Short mmCIF file of C-alpha atoms and ligand atoms in Angstrom, two decimals:
data_model
loop_
_atom_site.label_atom_id
_atom_site.label_comp_id
_atom_site.label_asym_id
_atom_site.label_seq_id
_atom_site.Cartn_x
_atom_site.Cartn_y
_atom_site.Cartn_z
CA MET E 1069 58.22 -55.22 -19.56
CA ILE E 1070 60.11 -52.35 -21.25
CA PHE E 1071 58.95 -48.97 -21.94
CA ALA E 1072 57.28 -48.65 -25.47
CA ASP E 1073 59.58 -47.93 -28.33
CA SER E 1074 62.78 -47.80 -25.79
CA SER E 1075 65.76 -49.03 -27.84
CA PRO E 1076 67.74 -52.37 -26.64
CA ASP E 1077 71.06 -50.38 -27.12
CA TYR E 1078 72.57 -48.45 -24.12
CA LYS E 1079 75.62 -47.19 -26.09
CA SER E 1080 73.69 -44.99 -28.59
CA SER E 1081 71.23 -43.81 -26.22
CA LYS E 1082 70.86 -40.47 -25.08
CA TYR E 1083 68.28 -40.96 -22.11
CA VAL E 1084 68.18 -44.06 -19.88
CA ILE E 1085 65.00 -45.17 -17.71
CA VAL E 1086 65.62 -46.83 -14.53
CA GLY E 1087 62.70 -47.99 -12.17
CA VAL E 1088 63.43 -47.62 -8.58
CA LEU E 1089 61.41 -50.06 -6.76
CA PHE E 1090 61.39 -48.46 -3.44
CA ASP E 1091 58.37 -47.26 -1.05
CA ALA E 1092 59.54 -48.48 2.55
CA THR E 1093 59.04 -44.78 4.03
CA SER E 1094 55.40 -44.39 2.42
CA SER E 1095 53.38 -42.89 5.27
CA PHE E 1096 49.64 -42.85 4.01
CA ARG E 1097 49.33 -45.06 0.81
CA SER E 1098 52.06 -47.31 -0.26
CA GLY E 1099 52.56 -49.11 -3.46
CA SER E 1100 54.74 -46.67 -5.68
CA ARG E 1101 57.09 -49.61 -6.04
CA TRP E 1102 54.58 -50.83 -8.65
CA ALA E 1103 54.47 -47.66 -10.66
CA PRO E 1104 57.55 -48.07 -13.03
CA ASP E 1105 55.87 -51.21 -14.46
CA ALA E 1106 52.43 -49.75 -14.70
CA MET E 1107 53.62 -46.84 -16.65
CA ARG E 1108 55.54 -49.17 -18.65
CA ARG E 1109 52.29 -50.85 -19.57
CA ALA E 1110 50.48 -47.80 -20.13
CA SER E 1111 53.07 -46.58 -22.48
CA TYR E 1112 52.06 -48.98 -25.00
CA ASN E 1113 48.77 -46.83 -25.54
CA PHE E 1114 50.55 -44.03 -27.43
CA GLU E 1115 51.36 -43.57 -31.05
CA THR E 1116 54.88 -43.19 -31.84
CA TYR E 1117 54.51 -40.27 -33.69
CA ASP E 1118 53.87 -36.73 -31.99
CA TYR E 1119 52.27 -34.26 -34.32
CA GLU E 1120 52.97 -31.01 -32.03
CA TYR E 1121 56.58 -31.89 -32.20
CA ASP E 1122 56.47 -33.65 -35.45
CA ILE E 1123 59.15 -36.26 -34.20
CA ASP E 1124 58.68 -39.97 -33.82
CA ILE E 1125 59.66 -41.03 -30.44
CA THR E 1126 61.84 -43.69 -32.17
CA GLU E 1127 64.10 -40.96 -33.56
CA GLN E 1128 65.04 -40.04 -29.83
CA GLN E 1129 66.82 -43.10 -28.84
CA PHE E 1130 66.16 -44.19 -25.27
CA HIS E 1131 67.11 -47.30 -23.10
CA ASP E 1132 65.23 -49.08 -20.59
CA ALA E 1133 67.48 -50.19 -18.35
CA GLY E 1134 64.65 -51.96 -16.10
CA ASN E 1135 64.20 -52.09 -12.26
CA ILE E 1136 66.38 -51.85 -9.40
CA GLU E 1137 64.55 -53.00 -6.01
CA PHE E 1138 65.14 -52.11 -2.37
CA GLY E 1139 63.83 -52.89 0.88
CA ASN E 1140 66.37 -50.86 2.89
CA LEU E 1141 66.84 -47.48 2.99
CA CYS E 1142 70.38 -46.98 3.41
CA ASP E 1143 70.97 -49.66 0.35
CA MET E 1144 68.59 -47.60 -1.64
CA ILE E 1145 70.29 -44.19 -1.12
CA SER E 1146 73.99 -45.51 -1.56
CA GLU E 1147 73.10 -47.90 -4.48
CA VAL E 1148 70.97 -45.17 -6.51
CA GLU E 1149 73.55 -42.72 -6.43
CA VAL E 1150 76.14 -45.07 -8.00
CA VAL E 1151 73.88 -46.03 -10.68
CA ILE E 1152 72.86 -42.54 -11.61
CA SER E 1153 76.36 -41.38 -11.29
CA SER E 1154 77.44 -44.13 -13.64
CA THR E 1155 74.85 -43.48 -16.27
CA PHE E 1156 75.36 -39.74 -15.99
CA ASP E 1157 79.17 -40.03 -16.50
CA ASP E 1158 78.33 -41.93 -19.16
CA GLY E 1159 76.83 -38.74 -20.90
CA LYS E 1160 73.25 -40.13 -20.89
CA ILE E 1161 70.24 -38.01 -19.26
CA PRO E 1162 68.93 -40.29 -16.49
CA LEU E 1163 65.04 -40.93 -16.36
CA THR E 1164 64.36 -42.35 -13.15
CA LEU E 1165 60.94 -43.76 -12.11
CA GLY E 1166 59.92 -44.08 -8.66
CA GLY E 1167 59.34 -45.35 -6.17
CA GLU E 1168 58.74 -42.91 -3.36
CA HIS E 1169 59.98 -39.62 -3.39
CA THR E 1170 63.08 -40.18 -1.46
CA ILE E 1171 64.87 -41.54 -4.66
CA THR E 1172 65.25 -38.36 -5.78
CA PHE E 1173 67.85 -37.72 -3.20
CA PRO E 1174 70.63 -40.00 -4.36
CA CYS E 1175 69.97 -38.91 -7.85
CA VAL E 1176 70.45 -35.39 -7.17
CA LYS E 1177 73.52 -36.24 -5.30
CA ALA E 1178 74.86 -38.15 -8.08
CA LEU E 1179 74.70 -35.19 -10.74
CA SER E 1180 75.75 -32.50 -8.39
CA LYS E 1181 79.03 -34.30 -7.76
CA SER E 1182 80.10 -33.78 -11.68
CA ALA E 1183 77.81 -31.12 -12.75
CA ASP E 1184 76.58 -27.46 -11.86
CA ILE E 1185 73.00 -27.98 -11.37
CA GLY E 1186 69.72 -26.43 -9.88
CA VAL E 1187 66.86 -28.65 -8.89
CA VAL E 1188 63.38 -27.76 -9.82
CA ILE E 1189 60.71 -29.86 -7.83
CA LEU E 1190 56.80 -30.01 -8.79
CA ASP E 1191 55.16 -31.01 -5.55
CA ALA E 1192 52.00 -30.66 -3.64
CA HIS E 1193 54.13 -30.97 -0.36
CA LEU E 1194 57.24 -28.90 0.92
CA ASP E 1195 58.89 -32.34 1.99
CA PHE E 1196 61.27 -30.15 4.37
CA ARG E 1197 60.98 -32.35 7.39
CA ASN E 1198 64.39 -32.94 8.83
CA GLU E 1199 63.12 -36.65 10.21
CA TYR E 1200 59.95 -38.35 9.74
CA LEU E 1201 58.64 -41.61 11.59
CA GLY E 1202 62.15 -42.26 12.93
CA ASN E 1203 63.64 -42.18 9.49
CA LYS E 1204 66.43 -39.40 8.47
CA TYR E 1205 65.90 -39.93 4.78
CA SER E 1206 62.07 -39.94 3.91
CA HIS E 1207 59.70 -38.69 1.01
CA ALA E 1208 58.76 -36.14 3.53
CA GLY E 1209 62.07 -34.53 4.09
CA VAL E 1210 63.38 -34.94 0.42
CA ALA E 1211 63.34 -31.59 -0.60
CA LYS E 1212 65.25 -30.60 2.69
CA HIS E 1213 67.95 -33.04 2.17
CA ILE E 1214 68.47 -31.71 -1.43
CA SER E 1215 68.83 -28.25 -0.06
CA ASP E 1216 71.38 -29.52 2.35
CA LEU E 1217 73.61 -30.65 -0.54
CA GLY E 1218 73.74 -26.84 -1.48
CA VAL E 1219 72.02 -26.82 -4.64
CA PRO E 1220 69.54 -24.09 -5.48
CA LEU E 1221 65.97 -25.41 -5.30
CA VAL E 1222 62.80 -24.03 -6.62
CA GLN E 1223 59.44 -25.75 -5.84
CA ILE E 1224 56.41 -25.52 -7.61
CA GLY E 1225 52.71 -26.25 -6.78
CA THR E 1226 53.27 -26.36 -3.06
CA ARG E 1227 49.92 -26.20 -0.82
CA SER E 1228 51.00 -28.59 2.13
CA GLY E 1229 53.37 -28.36 4.97
CA THR E 1230 53.80 -27.73 8.57
CA LYS E 1231 54.67 -24.21 9.75
CA GLU E 1232 58.22 -25.11 10.57
CA GLU E 1233 58.47 -26.55 6.99
CA TYR E 1234 57.31 -23.40 5.44
CA ARG E 1235 59.71 -21.32 7.60
CA LEU E 1236 62.92 -23.29 6.60
CA ALA E 1237 61.70 -23.91 3.03
CA ALA E 1238 61.22 -19.98 2.56
CA GLU E 1239 64.83 -19.61 3.87
CA ARG E 1240 66.36 -22.10 1.64
CA SER E 1241 64.14 -22.51 -1.58
CA ILE E 1242 62.10 -20.55 -3.95
CA ILE E 1243 58.27 -21.63 -3.81
CA TYR E 1244 55.62 -21.02 -5.99
CA ALA E 1245 52.25 -22.14 -4.49
CA THR E 1246 49.51 -23.32 -6.92
CA ASP E 1247 47.38 -20.38 -5.80
CA GLU E 1248 50.39 -18.41 -7.38
CA ILE E 1249 50.47 -20.34 -10.34
CA ARG E 1250 46.62 -20.05 -10.87
CA LYS E 1251 46.67 -16.24 -10.43
CA ARG E 1252 49.93 -15.13 -12.56
CA GLY E 1253 50.13 -18.28 -15.06
CA ILE E 1254 52.65 -20.98 -15.17
CA VAL E 1255 54.53 -19.26 -18.22
CA GLN E 1256 55.21 -16.17 -16.34
CA VAL E 1257 56.55 -18.18 -13.18
CA LEU E 1258 58.79 -20.16 -15.25
CA ASN E 1259 60.29 -17.31 -16.96
CA GLU E 1260 61.10 -15.90 -13.56
CA ILE E 1261 62.96 -19.37 -12.65
CA GLU E 1262 65.18 -18.91 -15.34
CA GLY E 1263 66.61 -15.74 -13.81
CA PHE E 1264 67.03 -17.09 -10.53
CA LEU E 1265 68.91 -20.22 -11.48
CA ASP E 1266 72.05 -19.33 -12.57
CA VAL E 1267 73.33 -22.81 -13.27
CA ASP E 1268 74.43 -25.02 -16.18
CA SER E 1269 71.36 -27.35 -16.24
CA ILE E 1270 68.43 -28.65 -14.07
CA TYR E 1271 67.33 -31.57 -12.21
CA LEU E 1272 63.31 -32.06 -12.69
CA SER E 1273 61.53 -33.78 -10.29
CA ILE E 1274 57.66 -34.51 -10.69
CA ASP E 1275 56.13 -35.84 -7.49
CA MET E 1276 52.75 -36.60 -9.17
CA ASP E 1277 50.60 -35.12 -5.97
CA ALA E 1278 51.71 -31.72 -7.70
CA ILE E 1279 48.96 -32.68 -10.12
CA ASP E 1280 45.18 -32.47 -8.76
CA PRO E 1281 43.99 -35.50 -7.66
CA ALA E 1282 41.22 -34.99 -10.07
CA PHE E 1283 43.63 -36.06 -12.79
CA ALA E 1284 46.04 -38.35 -10.80
CA PRO E 1285 44.29 -39.82 -7.74
CA GLY E 1286 46.64 -42.79 -7.63
CA VAL E 1287 49.45 -41.17 -5.48
CA GLY E 1288 50.84 -41.70 -2.16
CA ASN E 1289 49.63 -38.33 -0.38
CA PRO E 1290 46.63 -36.93 -2.73
CA GLU E 1291 46.26 -33.18 -1.96
CA PRO E 1292 43.46 -31.15 -3.55
CA TYR E 1293 43.56 -27.75 -5.55
CA GLY E 1294 46.33 -28.90 -7.49
CA LEU E 1295 48.30 -28.15 -10.76
CA THR E 1296 46.62 -29.59 -14.25
CA PRO E 1297 48.52 -31.76 -16.55
CA LEU E 1298 48.80 -29.16 -19.26
CA GLU E 1299 50.41 -27.02 -16.58
CA VAL E 1300 52.83 -29.57 -15.84
CA ARG E 1301 53.50 -30.21 -19.58
CA THR E 1302 54.09 -26.47 -20.10
CA ALA E 1303 56.69 -26.78 -17.32
CA LEU E 1304 58.27 -29.99 -19.16
CA ARG E 1305 58.51 -28.22 -22.29
CA LYS E 1306 60.14 -25.07 -21.05
CA LEU E 1307 62.52 -27.02 -18.63
CA SER E 1308 63.58 -30.25 -20.36
CA PRO E 1309 65.80 -28.66 -23.09
CA VAL E 1310 67.72 -27.32 -20.14
CA THR E 1311 67.37 -30.72 -17.88
CA SER E 1312 70.13 -33.22 -17.01
CA GLY E 1313 68.39 -35.83 -15.22
CA PHE E 1314 64.30 -36.22 -14.50
CA ASP E 1315 62.06 -38.26 -12.40
CA ILE E 1316 58.37 -38.99 -11.66
CA VAL E 1317 57.64 -40.39 -8.45
CA GLU E 1318 54.87 -41.28 -6.03
CA ILE E 1319 52.51 -42.82 -8.22
CA THR E 1320 50.44 -45.79 -6.38
CA PRO E 1321 48.74 -47.65 -8.92
CA ASP E 1322 46.48 -49.59 -6.74
CA TYR E 1323 44.56 -46.52 -6.01
CA ASP E 1324 43.06 -45.71 -9.16
CA MET E 1325 42.05 -47.27 -12.42
CA GLY E 1326 45.19 -46.51 -14.26
CA MET E 1327 44.98 -42.90 -15.00
CA SER E 1328 47.81 -41.59 -12.97
CA ALA E 1329 50.43 -44.19 -14.39
CA LEU E 1330 49.03 -43.36 -17.93
CA LEU E 1331 49.66 -39.49 -17.32
CA GLY E 1332 53.03 -40.31 -16.05
CA ALA E 1333 53.83 -42.36 -19.15
CA LYS E 1334 52.70 -39.45 -21.13
CA LEU E 1335 54.97 -36.91 -19.10
CA LEU E 1336 57.63 -38.92 -19.53
CA ARG E 1337 57.30 -39.35 -23.59
CA ASP E 1338 56.67 -35.55 -23.44
CA PHE E 1339 60.08 -35.16 -21.65
CA ILE E 1340 61.81 -37.18 -24.30
CA PHE E 1341 60.05 -34.94 -27.03
CA ALA E 1342 60.27 -31.56 -25.70
CA SER E 1343 64.17 -32.29 -24.43
CA SER E 1344 65.30 -32.98 -28.11
CA GLN E 1345 63.98 -29.34 -28.90
CA LYS E 1346 66.74 -26.80 -28.58
CA LYS E 1347 64.84 -24.31 -27.00
CA GLY E 1348 61.81 -24.35 -24.30
CA VAL E 1349 58.28 -23.89 -26.26
MN1 LIG O 2409 57.29 -35.24 -2.38
MN1 LIG O 2410 53.81 -34.94 -2.42
#
């Protein structure tokens, strides 16, 4: 199964989709390893043409490189870094489909070696635990590990974390809680981010639980009072033209009737459409 309308030709493609089937540290609901194929299946629902952008997605060449599967955390961390590094060094924008959020760490590590990047994470959770359930690297600590790399970090949609996580995250990153976005509006927040992040490009990570469980119930750790899909689309439109790496993580297709994977597939398409625009909308 490949993502709808993707190109068989790696060489001429600007974007490369990689599915990372890994959910070994998931704590509440596992099964995000099934998400890449669930998003691929859902992708056949959509027209190739998008009226808003007036572009046919087939004009934006993107290649689906299939899945890589891991049972072991250390193997995943080292292998994903190698795969994403080679994709990025080939001049492509890697589009990584998780899998649990832990997979974002090697992706960011890969890009940060050869580019001046900042990281924007949409997530209900701070993910600032140093260690979780005995694992140094886990979905619950991915933002902390990214900040350990020394890259600037902005978190959007936050509404859950321990007191210690909030303390450390406030020191190390810029946090926009969902309530703040409700009050000030996503556009104003996004405009502010540009000022903070004095970098060449952005790595954008979407933990699907940033979105309210009413819209995306099939996620590893659902958290009420979330963002709307349209707010996330606005963020994509604004940030994707300056984004050099992107992922969607934490969808657990077994826990809903397909709507979270459908939304994930739509967001991925929107990223490709919006990324082709010269300026953010
Ligand atoms: Mn997360
Ligand atoms: Mn989360």
